[in-house]
Coordinates of N, CA and C and ligand atoms in Angstrom, one line a residue:
M1 N -14.2 10.0 -9.8 CA -13.4 10.5 -8.6 C -11.9 10.5 -8.9
C2 N -11.4 11.5 -8.7 CA -10.0 11.7 -9.1 C -9.1 11.3 -7.8
R3 N -7.9 11.3 -8.0 CA -6.9 11.1 -6.9 C -5.9 12.2 -6.9
H4 N -5.6 12.7 -5.7 CA -4.6 13.8 -5.7 C -3.6 13.6 -4.6
L5 N -2.5 14.4 -4.7 CA -1.4 14.3 -3.8 C -0.8 15.7 -3.6
G6 N -0.4 15.9 -2.3 CA 0.4 17.1 -2.0 C 1.6 16.8 -1.2
W7 N 2.6 17.6 -1.4 CA 3.9 17.5 -0.6 C 4.3 18.9 -0.1
L8 N 4.7 18.9 1.2 CA 5.3 20.1 1.7 C 6.5 19.7 2.5
G9 N 7.7 20.2 2.2 CA 8.9 19.7 2.9 C 10.1 20.1 2.1
A10 N 11.1 19.3 2.3 CA 12.4 19.5 1.6 C 12.2 19.4 0.1
P11 N 12.9 20.1 -0.8 CA 12.7 19.9 -2.2 C 12.9 18.4 -2.6
R12 N 11.9 18.0 -3.4 CA 12.0 16.6 -4.0 C 11.6 16.7 -5.4
S13 N 11.9 15.7 -6.2 CA 11.5 15.7 -7.6 C 10.0 15.3 -7.7
V14 N 9.4 15.8 -8.7 CA 8.0 15.5 -8.9 C 7.9 14.0 -9.2
A15 N 8.9 13.5 -9.9 CA 8.8 12.0 -10.3 C 8.8 11.2 -9.0
S16 N 9.6 11.6 -8.0 CA 9.7 10.8 -6.8 C 8.4 10.7 -6.0
L17 N 7.5 11.7 -6.3 CA 6.2 11.7 -5.6 C 5.1 11.1 -6.4
V18 N 5.2 11.3 -7.8 CA 4.1 10.9 -8.6 C 4.3 9.6 -9.4
L19 N 5.6 9.5 -9.9 CA 5.8 8.3 -10.8 C 6.5 7.1 -10.2
D20 N 7.4 7.4 -9.2 CA 8.2 6.3 -8.7 C 7.5 5.4 -7.6
P21 N 6.7 6.0 -6.7 CA 6.1 5.1 -5.7 C 5.3 3.9 -6.2
P22 N 5.4 2.8 -5.6 CA 4.8 1.6 -6.1 C 3.3 1.7 -6.3
Q23 N 2.6 2.6 -5.6 CA 1.2 2.8 -5.7 C 0.9 4.3 -5.9
G24 N 1.8 5.0 -6.6 CA 1.7 6.5 -6.7 C 0.6 6.8 -7.7
L25 N 0.5 8.1 -8.0 CA -0.5 8.6 -9.0 C -0.4 7.9 -10.3
L26 N 0.8 7.6 -10.8 CA 0.9 6.9 -12.1 C 0.1 5.6 -12.0
V27 N 0.4 4.8 -11.0 CA -0.3 3.5 -10.9 C -1.8 3.7 -10.6
Q28 N -2.1 4.8 -9.7 CA -3.5 5.1 -9.4 C -4.3 5.5 -10.7
S29 N -3.6 5.9 -11.7 CA -4.3 6.4 -12.9 C -4.9 5.2 -13.6
Y30 N -4.4 3.9 -13.4 CA -5.1 2.8 -14.0 C -5.5 1.7 -13.0
A31 N -4.9 1.8 -11.7 CA -5.3 0.8 -10.7 C -5.3 1.4 -9.3
P32 N -6.2 2.3 -9.1 CA -6.3 2.9 -7.7 C -6.8 1.8 -6.7
R33 N -6.4 1.9 -5.5 CA -6.7 0.9 -4.5 C -7.9 1.2 -3.7
R34 N -8.2 2.5 -3.5 CA -9.2 2.9 -2.6 C -10.3 3.7 -3.2
Q35 N -10.4 3.7 -4.5 CA -11.3 4.6 -5.2 C -12.7 4.0 -5.1
K36 N -13.6 4.9 -4.6 CA -15.0 4.4 -4.4 C -15.9 4.7 -5.6
H37 N -15.5 5.7 -6.4 CA -16.3 6.2 -7.5 C -15.4 6.2 -8.8
G38 N -15.8 5.4 -9.8 CA -15.0 5.4 -11.0 C -13.9 4.3 -10.8
L39 N -13.5 3.7 -12.0 CA -12.6 2.6 -12.0 C -11.1 3.0 -12.2
M40 N -10.9 4.0 -13.0 CA -9.6 4.5 -13.3 C -9.6 6.0 -13.5
N41 N -8.4 6.5 -13.7 CA -8.3 8.0 -13.8 C -7.5 8.3 -15.1
A42 N -8.2 8.2 -16.2 CA -7.6 8.2 -17.5 C -7.9 9.5 -18.3
D43 N -8.6 10.4 -17.7 CA -9.1 11.6 -18.4 C -8.2 12.8 -18.3
G44 N -7.0 12.6 -17.8 CA -6.1 13.8 -17.7 C -5.3 13.7 -16.4
W45 N -4.4 14.6 -16.3 CA -3.6 14.7 -15.1 C -3.0 16.1 -15.0
G46 N -2.5 16.5 -13.8 CA -1.8 17.7 -13.7 C -0.8 17.6 -12.6
A47 N 0.3 18.3 -12.8 CA 1.4 18.4 -11.8 C 1.7 19.9 -11.6
G48 N 1.5 20.4 -10.4 CA 1.8 21.7 -10.1 C 2.9 21.8 -9.0
F49 N 3.7 22.8 -9.0 CA 4.7 23.0 -8.0 C 5.1 24.5 -7.9
F50 N 5.7 24.8 -6.7 CA 6.2 26.2 -6.5 C 7.6 26.2 -6.8
D51 N 8.0 27.3 -7.5 CA 9.3 27.5 -8.0 C 9.7 28.9 -7.5
S52 N 10.5 29.0 -6.5 CA 10.8 30.3 -5.8 C 9.5 31.1 -5.6
G53 N 8.5 30.4 -5.1 CA 7.2 31.1 -4.7 C 6.2 31.2 -5.9
V54 N 6.6 30.9 -7.1 CA 5.7 31.0 -8.2 C 5.1 29.7 -8.5
P55 N 3.7 29.6 -8.6 CA 3.1 28.3 -9.0 C 3.3 28.0 -10.5
R56 N 3.7 26.8 -10.8 CA 3.9 26.4 -12.2 C 3.1 25.1 -12.4
R57 N 2.5 24.9 -13.6 CA 1.7 23.7 -13.8 C 2.0 23.1 -15.1
W58 N 1.8 21.8 -15.2 CA 1.8 21.0 -16.4 C 0.6 20.1 -16.4
R59 N -0.3 20.4 -17.3 CA -1.6 19.7 -17.3 C -1.9 19.1 -18.7
S60 N -2.7 18.0 -18.6 CA -3.0 17.3 -19.8 C -4.4 16.7 -19.7
D61 N -5.0 16.4 -20.9 CA -6.3 15.7 -20.9 C -6.1 14.3 -21.3
K62 N -4.9 13.8 -21.3 CA -4.6 12.4 -21.7 C -4.2 11.6 -20.5
P63 N -4.2 10.2 -20.6 CA -3.8 9.4 -19.5 C -2.3 9.7 -19.1
L64 N -2.0 9.7 -17.8 CA -0.7 9.9 -17.3 C 0.3 8.8 -17.8
W65 N -0.2 7.6 -17.9 CA 0.7 6.5 -18.2 C 1.3 6.6 -19.6
G66 N 0.6 7.4 -20.5 CA 1.1 7.5 -21.9 C 2.0 8.7 -22.1
D67 N 2.4 9.4 -21.1 CA 3.1 10.7 -21.3 C 4.6 10.5 -21.2
A68 N 5.3 10.1 -22.2 CA 6.7 9.9 -22.2 C 7.5 11.2 -21.9
S69 N 7.0 12.3 -22.4 CA 7.7 13.6 -22.1 C 7.7 13.9 -20.6
F70 N 6.5 13.8 -20.0 CA 6.5 14.1 -18.5 C 7.4 13.1 -17.8
A71 N 7.4 11.8 -18.2 CA 8.2 10.8 -17.5 C 9.7 11.2 -17.6
S72 N 10.0 11.8 -18.7 CA 11.4 12.2 -19.0 C 11.8 13.4 -18.2
V73 N 10.9 14.4 -18.0 CA 11.3 15.7 -17.4 C 11.0 15.7 -15.9
A74 N 10.0 14.9 -15.4 CA 9.6 15.0 -14.0 C 10.7 14.7 -13.0
P75 N 11.7 13.9 -13.4 CA 12.8 13.7 -12.4 C 13.6 15.0 -12.2
A76 N 13.6 15.9 -13.2 CA 14.3 17.2 -13.1 C 13.5 18.3 -12.4
L77 N 12.2 18.1 -12.2 CA 11.4 19.1 -11.6 C 11.5 19.0 -10.1
R78 N 12.1 19.9 -9.4 CA 12.2 19.7 -7.9 C 11.5 20.9 -7.2
S79 N 10.8 20.5 -6.1 CA 10.2 21.6 -5.4 C 9.9 21.1 -3.9
G80 N 9.8 22.1 -3.1 CA 9.4 21.8 -1.7 C 7.9 21.8 -1.5
C81 N 7.1 22.1 -2.5 CA 5.7 22.1 -2.4 C 5.0 21.8 -3.8
V82 N 4.3 20.6 -3.7 CA 3.8 20.0 -5.0 C 2.3 19.7 -4.8
V83 N 1.5 19.9 -5.8 CA 0.1 19.4 -5.9 C -0.1 18.8 -7.2
A84 N -0.4 17.5 -7.2 CA -0.6 16.7 -8.4 C -1.9 15.9 -8.4
A85 N -2.4 15.6 -9.5 CA -3.7 14.9 -9.6 C -3.8 14.1 -10.9
V86 N -4.6 13.0 -10.8 CA -5.0 12.3 -12.0 C -6.6 12.3 -12.0
R87 N -7.1 12.4 -13.2 CA -8.6 12.7 -13.3 C -9.4 11.6 -13.9
S88 N -10.6 11.4 -13.3 CA -11.6 10.6 -13.8 C -12.8 11.6 -14.0
A89 N -13.1 12.0 -15.2 CA -14.1 13.0 -15.4 C -15.4 12.6 -15.0
T90 N -16.2 13.4 -14.3 CA -17.6 13.2 -14.0 C -18.3 13.3 -15.3
I91 N -19.4 12.4 -15.4 CA -20.2 12.3 -16.7 C -20.7 13.7 -17.0
G92 N -20.6 14.1 -18.3 CA -21.1 15.4 -18.7 C -20.1 16.5 -18.6
M93 N -18.9 16.3 -18.0 CA -18.0 17.4 -17.8 C -17.0 17.4 -19.0
P94 N -16.5 18.5 -19.3 CA -15.5 18.6 -20.5 C -14.2 17.9 -20.2
I95 N -13.6 17.3 -21.2 CA -12.3 16.7 -21.1 C -11.3 17.6 -21.9
E96 N -10.5 18.4 -21.2 CA -9.6 19.4 -21.8 C -8.6 19.7 -20.7
P97 N -7.4 20.1 -21.2 CA -6.3 20.3 -20.2 C -6.7 21.3 -19.1
S98 N -7.5 22.3 -19.4 CA -7.9 23.3 -18.4 C -8.9 22.8 -17.4
A99 N -9.4 21.6 -17.6 CA -10.3 20.9 -16.7 C -9.6 20.0 -15.7
S100 N -8.3 19.9 -15.9 CA -7.5 19.0 -15.0 C -6.9 19.9 -13.9
A101 N -7.0 19.4 -12.7 CA -6.3 20.0 -11.6 C -4.8 19.9 -11.7
P102 N -4.0 20.8 -11.1 CA -4.5 21.9 -10.2 C -4.9 23.1 -10.9
F103 N -5.9 23.8 -10.3 CA -6.3 25.1 -10.7 C -5.5 26.2 -9.9
T104 N -5.5 27.4 -10.4 CA -4.7 28.4 -9.7 C -5.4 29.8 -9.8
D105 N -5.1 30.6 -8.7 CA -5.4 32.0 -8.8 C -4.1 32.8 -8.9
G106 N -3.0 32.2 -9.1 CA -1.7 32.8 -9.2 C -1.0 32.8 -7.9
E107 N -1.7 32.3 -6.8 CA -1.1 32.2 -5.5 C -1.2 30.8 -5.0
W108 N -2.3 30.2 -5.2 CA -2.6 28.8 -4.7 C -2.7 27.9 -5.9
L109 N -2.4 26.6 -5.6 CA -2.7 25.5 -6.5 C -3.7 24.7 -5.8
L110 N -4.8 24.3 -6.5 CA -5.9 23.6 -5.9 C -6.4 22.4 -6.7
S111 N -6.7 21.3 -6.1 CA -7.3 20.2 -6.7 C -8.6 19.8 -6.0
H112 N -9.5 19.3 -6.8 CA -10.8 18.9 -6.2 C -11.0 17.4 -6.6
N113 N -11.3 16.6 -5.6 CA -11.6 15.2 -5.8 C -13.1 15.1 -5.4
G114 N -14.0 14.9 -6.4 CA -15.4 14.8 -6.1 C -16.3 15.2 -7.1
I115 N -17.5 15.7 -6.7 CA -18.5 16.1 -7.6 C -19.4 17.2 -6.9
V116 N -19.9 18.2 -7.7 CA -20.8 19.1 -7.1 C -21.7 19.6 -8.2
D117 N -23.0 19.8 -7.8 CA -24.0 20.3 -8.7 C -23.6 21.8 -9.1
R118 N -23.3 22.0 -10.3 CA -22.9 23.4 -10.7 C -24.0 24.5 -10.4
A119 N -25.2 24.0 -10.3 CA -26.3 25.0 -10.1 C -26.2 25.6 -8.7
V120 N -25.5 25.0 -7.8 CA -25.4 25.6 -6.4 C -24.1 26.5 -6.3
L121 N -23.3 26.6 -7.4 CA -22.1 27.4 -7.4 C -22.4 28.7 -8.2
P122 N -21.8 29.8 -7.7 CA -22.0 31.1 -8.5 C -21.4 31.0 -9.8
L123 N -21.9 31.7 -10.8 CA -21.2 31.8 -12.1 C -19.9 32.6 -11.9
S124 N -18.9 32.2 -12.6 CA -17.6 32.9 -12.4 C -17.0 33.3 -13.8
A125 N -16.6 34.5 -13.8 CA -15.9 34.9 -15.1 C -14.4 34.5 -15.1
V126 N -13.9 34.0 -14.0 CA -12.5 33.7 -13.9 C -12.2 32.2 -13.9
A127 N -13.3 31.4 -13.8 CA -13.1 29.9 -13.7 C -12.3 29.5 -15.0
E128 N -11.4 28.5 -14.8 CA -10.5 28.1 -15.9 C -11.2 27.2 -16.9
S129 N -12.4 26.6 -16.5 CA -13.1 25.6 -17.4 C -14.5 25.6 -16.8
T130 N -15.4 25.0 -17.6 CA -16.8 24.8 -17.1 C -17.0 23.6 -16.2
V131 N -15.9 22.8 -16.0 CA -16.0 21.7 -15.1 C -16.4 22.1 -13.7
D132 N -17.1 21.3 -13.0 CA -17.6 21.7 -11.7 C -16.4 22.0 -10.8
S133 N -15.3 21.3 -10.9 CA -14.1 21.6 -10.0 C -13.6 23.0 -10.2
A134 N -13.6 23.5 -11.5 CA -13.0 24.8 -11.7 C -13.9 25.9 -11.2
L135 N -15.3 25.6 -11.2 CA -16.2 26.6 -10.6 C -16.0 26.6 -9.1
L136 N -15.9 25.4 -8.5 CA -15.6 25.3 -7.1 C -14.3 26.0 -6.7
A137 N -13.3 25.8 -7.5 CA -12.0 26.4 -7.2 C -12.1 27.9 -7.2
A138 N -12.9 28.5 -8.2 CA -13.0 29.9 -8.3 C -13.8 30.5 -7.1
L139 N -14.8 29.7 -6.6 CA -15.5 30.2 -5.4 C -14.5 30.1 -4.2
V140 N -13.8 29.1 -4.1 CA -12.9 29.0 -2.9 C -11.8 30.1 -2.9
F141 N -11.3 30.4 -4.1 CA -10.3 31.4 -4.3 C -10.9 32.8 -3.9
Q142 N -12.2 33.0 -4.3 CA -12.8 34.3 -4.1 C -13.1 34.5 -2.6
Q143 N -13.6 33.4 -1.9 CA -13.9 33.5 -0.5 C -12.6 33.6 0.3
G144 N -11.5 33.1 -0.1 CA -10.3 33.1 0.6 C -10.0 31.8 1.3
M145 N -8.7 31.4 1.2 CA -8.4 30.1 1.8 C -8.5 30.0 3.3
D146 N -8.5 31.1 4.0 CA -8.7 31.1 5.4 C -10.0 30.6 5.8
V147 N -11.0 30.7 4.9 CA -12.4 30.2 5.3 C -12.7 29.0 4.4
L148 N -11.7 28.2 4.0 CA -11.9 27.0 3.1 C -12.9 26.1 3.8
G149 N -12.8 25.8 5.1 CA -13.6 24.9 5.8 C -15.1 25.3 5.8
D150 N -15.3 26.6 6.0 CA -16.7 27.1 6.0 C -17.3 27.1 4.6
T151 N -16.5 27.4 3.6 CA -17.0 27.4 2.2 C -17.4 26.0 1.8
I152 N -16.6 25.0 2.2 CA -16.9 23.6 1.8 C -18.2 23.2 2.6
A153 N -18.3 23.5 3.8 CA -19.5 23.1 4.6 C -20.7 23.8 4.0
E154 N -20.6 25.0 3.6 CA -21.8 25.7 3.0 C -22.2 25.1 1.6
V155 N -21.2 24.8 0.8 CA -21.5 24.1 -0.5 C -22.1 22.7 -0.2
G156 N -21.5 22.0 0.8 CA -22.1 20.7 1.1 C -23.5 20.8 1.6
A157 N -23.8 21.8 2.3 CA -25.2 22.0 2.8 C -26.2 22.3 1.6
L158 N -25.7 23.0 0.6 CA -26.5 23.3 -0.6 C -26.7 22.1 -1.5
D159 N -25.7 21.2 -1.5 CA -25.8 20.0 -2.4 C -25.5 18.8 -1.5
P160 N -26.5 18.2 -0.9 CA -26.2 17.1 0.0 C -25.5 15.9 -0.7
N161 N -25.6 15.8 -2.0 CA -24.9 14.7 -2.7 C -23.5 15.0 -3.1
A162 N -23.0 16.2 -2.8 CA -21.7 16.7 -3.2 C -20.6 15.9 -2.5
R163 N -19.5 15.7 -3.2 CA -18.3 15.1 -2.5 C -17.2 16.2 -2.8
L164 N -16.6 16.6 -1.7 CA -15.8 17.9 -1.7 C -14.4 17.7 -1.1
N165 N -13.6 16.8 -1.6 CA -12.3 16.7 -1.1 C -11.4 17.7 -1.9
I166 N -10.9 18.7 -1.1 CA -10.0 19.7 -1.7 C -8.6 19.5 -1.2
L167 N -7.7 19.8 -2.1 CA -6.2 19.8 -1.7 C -5.6 21.1 -2.3
A168 N -5.0 21.9 -1.5 CA -4.5 23.2 -2.0 C -3.2 23.5 -1.3
A169 N -2.3 24.3 -2.0 CA -1.1 24.7 -1.4 C -0.7 26.1 -1.9
N170 N 0.1 26.8 -1.1 CA 0.6 28.1 -1.6 C 2.1 28.2 -1.5
G171 N 2.8 27.1 -1.3 CA 4.3 27.1 -1.2 C 4.8 26.9 0.2
S172 N 4.0 27.4 1.1 CA 4.4 27.3 2.5 C 3.3 26.6 3.4
R173 N 2.2 26.3 2.8 CA 1.1 25.7 3.5 C 0.4 24.7 2.6
L174 N 0.0 23.6 3.2 CA -0.9 22.7 2.5 C -2.2 22.7 3.3
V175 N -3.3 22.7 2.6 CA -4.6 22.6 3.2 C -5.5 21.6 2.5
A176 N -6.3 20.9 3.2 CA -7.2 19.9 2.5 C -8.5 19.8 3.3
T177 N -9.5 19.3 2.6 CA -10.7 18.9 3.3 C -11.1 17.5 2.9
T178 N -11.7 16.8 3.8 CA -12.3 15.5 3.5 C -13.9 15.7 3.6
W179 N -14.5 15.4 2.5 CA -16.0 15.5 2.5 C -16.5 14.5 1.5
G180 N -16.6 13.2 1.9 CA -17.1 12.2 1.0 C -16.1 11.3 0.4
D181 N -14.8 11.5 0.5 CA -13.9 10.6 0.0 C -12.7 10.5 0.9
T182 N -11.7 9.6 0.5 CA -10.6 9.2 1.3 C -9.5 10.3 1.3
L183 N -8.7 10.4 2.3 CA -7.5 11.1 2.3 C -6.6 10.5 3.4
S184 N -5.3 10.4 3.1 CA -4.3 9.9 4.1 C -3.2 10.8 4.2
V185 N -2.5 10.7 5.4 CA -1.3 11.6 5.6 C -0.2 10.7 6.0
L186 N 1.0 11.1 5.5 CA 2.3 10.5 5.9 C 3.3 11.5 6.3
R187 N 3.7 11.4 7.5 CA 4.7 12.3 8.0 C 6.1 11.7 7.8
L188 N 7.0 12.3 7.1 CA 8.3 11.8 6.9 C 9.3 12.7 7.6
P189 N 10.5 12.3 7.8 CA 11.5 13.2 8.5 C 11.7 14.5 7.8
D190 N 11.5 14.6 6.5 CA 11.8 15.8 5.8 C 10.5 16.5 5.1
G191 N 9.3 16.0 5.6 CA 8.1 16.7 5.0 C 6.9 15.8 5.3
V192 N 5.8 16.3 4.7 CA 4.5 15.7 4.9 C 3.8 15.5 3.6
V193 N 3.2 14.3 3.4 CA 2.5 14.0 2.2 C 1.0 13.9 2.6
L194 N 0.1 14.5 1.8 CA -1.3 14.2 1.9 C -1.7 13.6 0.5
A195 N -2.5 12.5 0.6 CA -2.8 11.8 -0.7 C -4.2 11.1 -0.5
S196 N -4.9 11.1 -1.6 CA -6.2 10.4 -1.6 C -6.1 9.0 -1.1
E197 N -5.0 8.4 -1.5 CA -4.7 7.0 -0.9 C -3.2 6.8 -0.8
P198 N -2.8 6.0 0.1 CA -1.3 5.8 0.3 C -0.6 5.4 -0.9
Y199 N 0.6 5.9 -1.2 CA 1.3 5.6 -2.4 C 2.3 4.4 -2.2
D200 N 2.3 3.9 -1.0 CA 3.1 2.7 -0.7 C 2.6 2.1 0.6
D201 N 3.2 1.0 1.1 CA 2.7 0.3 2.2 C 3.4 0.7 3.5
D202 N 4.0 1.9 3.5 CA 4.6 2.5 4.8 C 3.6 2.4 5.9
P203 N 3.9 1.8 7.0 CA 2.9 1.8 8.1 C 2.7 3.2 8.7
G204 N 3.4 4.2 8.3 CA 3.2 5.5 8.9 C 2.0 6.2 8.3
W205 N 1.4 5.7 7.2 CA 0.2 6.4 6.7 C -1.0 6.3 7.7
A206 N -1.6 7.5 7.8 CA -2.8 7.5 8.7 C -4.0 8.1 7.9
D207 N -5.2 7.5 8.1 CA -6.4 8.0 7.4 C -6.9 9.2 8.1
I208 N -7.3 10.2 7.3 CA -8.0 11.4 7.9 C -9.5 11.1 8.0
P209 N -10.1 11.4 9.1 CA -11.6 11.2 9.1 C -12.4 12.1 8.2
D210 N -13.6 11.7 7.8 CA -14.4 12.4 6.9 C -14.8 13.8 7.5
R211 N -15.1 14.7 6.7 CA -15.6 16.1 7.1 C -14.6 16.8 8.0
H212 N -13.4 16.8 7.6 CA -12.3 17.5 8.4 C -11.5 18.4 7.5
L213 N -11.0 19.4 8.2 CA -10.0 20.3 7.5 C -8.6 19.9 8.0
V214 N -7.7 19.8 7.1 CA -6.3 19.5 7.5 C -5.4 20.7 7.1
T215 N -4.6 21.1 8.0 CA -3.7 22.2 7.7 C -2.3 21.7 8.0
V216 N -1.4 21.9 7.0 CA 0.0 21.5 7.2 C 0.9 22.7 7.1
A217 N 1.6 23.0 8.1 CA 2.6 24.1 8.0 C 3.9 23.6 8.7
G218 N 5.0 23.7 8.0 CA 6.2 23.0 8.5 C 5.9 21.6 8.7
S219 N 6.2 21.0 9.9 CA 5.9 19.6 10.1 C 4.7 19.5 10.9
D220 N 4.0 20.6 11.2 CA 2.7 20.5 12.0 C 1.6 20.1 11.1
V221 N 0.8 19.1 11.6 CA -0.4 18.7 10.9 C -1.6 18.9 11.8
E222 N -2.5 19.8 11.4 CA -3.7 20.1 12.4 C -5.0 19.6 11.7
L223 N -5.8 19.0 12.5 CA -7.1 18.5 12.0 C -8.2 19.2 12.7
T224 N -9.2 19.8 12.0 CA -10.3 20.4 12.6 C -11.6 19.9 12.0
P225 N -12.6 19.5 12.8 CA -13.8 19.0 12.2 C -14.6 20.1 11.5
L226 N -15.2 19.8 10.4 CA -16.0 20.8 9.6 C -17.4 20.9 10.2
K227 N -18.0 22.0 10.0 CA -19.5 22.1 10.3 C -20.2 21.1 9.5
G228 N -21.1 20.4 10.2 CA -21.8 19.3 9.4 C -21.2 18.0 9.6
S229 N -20.0 17.9 10.3 CA -19.4 16.6 10.6 C -20.2 15.9 11.7
V230 N -20.1 14.6 11.8 CA -20.9 13.9 12.8 C -19.9 13.4 13.9
Ligands
LIG1 N1 -16.0 16.4 -11.0 C1 -14.6 16.6 -11.3 C2 -14.3 16.3 -12.8 O1 -15.1 16.0 -13.5 C3 -13.7 15.7 -10.4 C4 -13.9 14.3 -10.8 C5 -13.3 13.4 -9.8 O2 -13.0 13.6 -8.7 N2 -13.2 12.2 -10.3 O3 -13.2 16.5 -13.1

């Protein structure tokens, strides 16, 4: 189970979101606090951000804690919309940079935290990797982000063992689903953070209930129950 994080708000450095927080993705890569599946996230990482509307990514199949180049450059990468993740590969899945989130269709950046039986997903000629998350991303992109909640509920119905926490952004919107794993939200004066687990002990963090769709636009955070939620 991976861990992911999204930011929508005033421009911030990627380092301030990913590397600097006391329990940020860097620490979560070796000592996550709320991870229910897997012990650590050492199979890769990805940092994506929007630069004048263009999605840009830096991905790796190595542990985040060992990347001195990223640590050096991340303080200089600034954006008002960021999607980052650290990866714990599901057994049998490839470990390669293209299997690390975020995935993209050129408009959205998308991370998947979870697992899904690839047999319930359509074959895709455009998926970036054969990892389950890349096939799921290709399906979500193809169906359209406006029906993300329906797509996740449908995949969840086809594979009852699936865990389908999605986090995606397009520069002006953050959207996420909870389906089998944790997600928390932190509203700050200059923006909103969505994260698999709180990156610090700020009392403002709130847990998102399972099987919900979260939409963040500006400072508005909207929660909608998904089909199949109890
Ligand atoms: N199944 C995905 C992978 O193998 C995501 C794993 C995860 O959430 N830990 O990369």
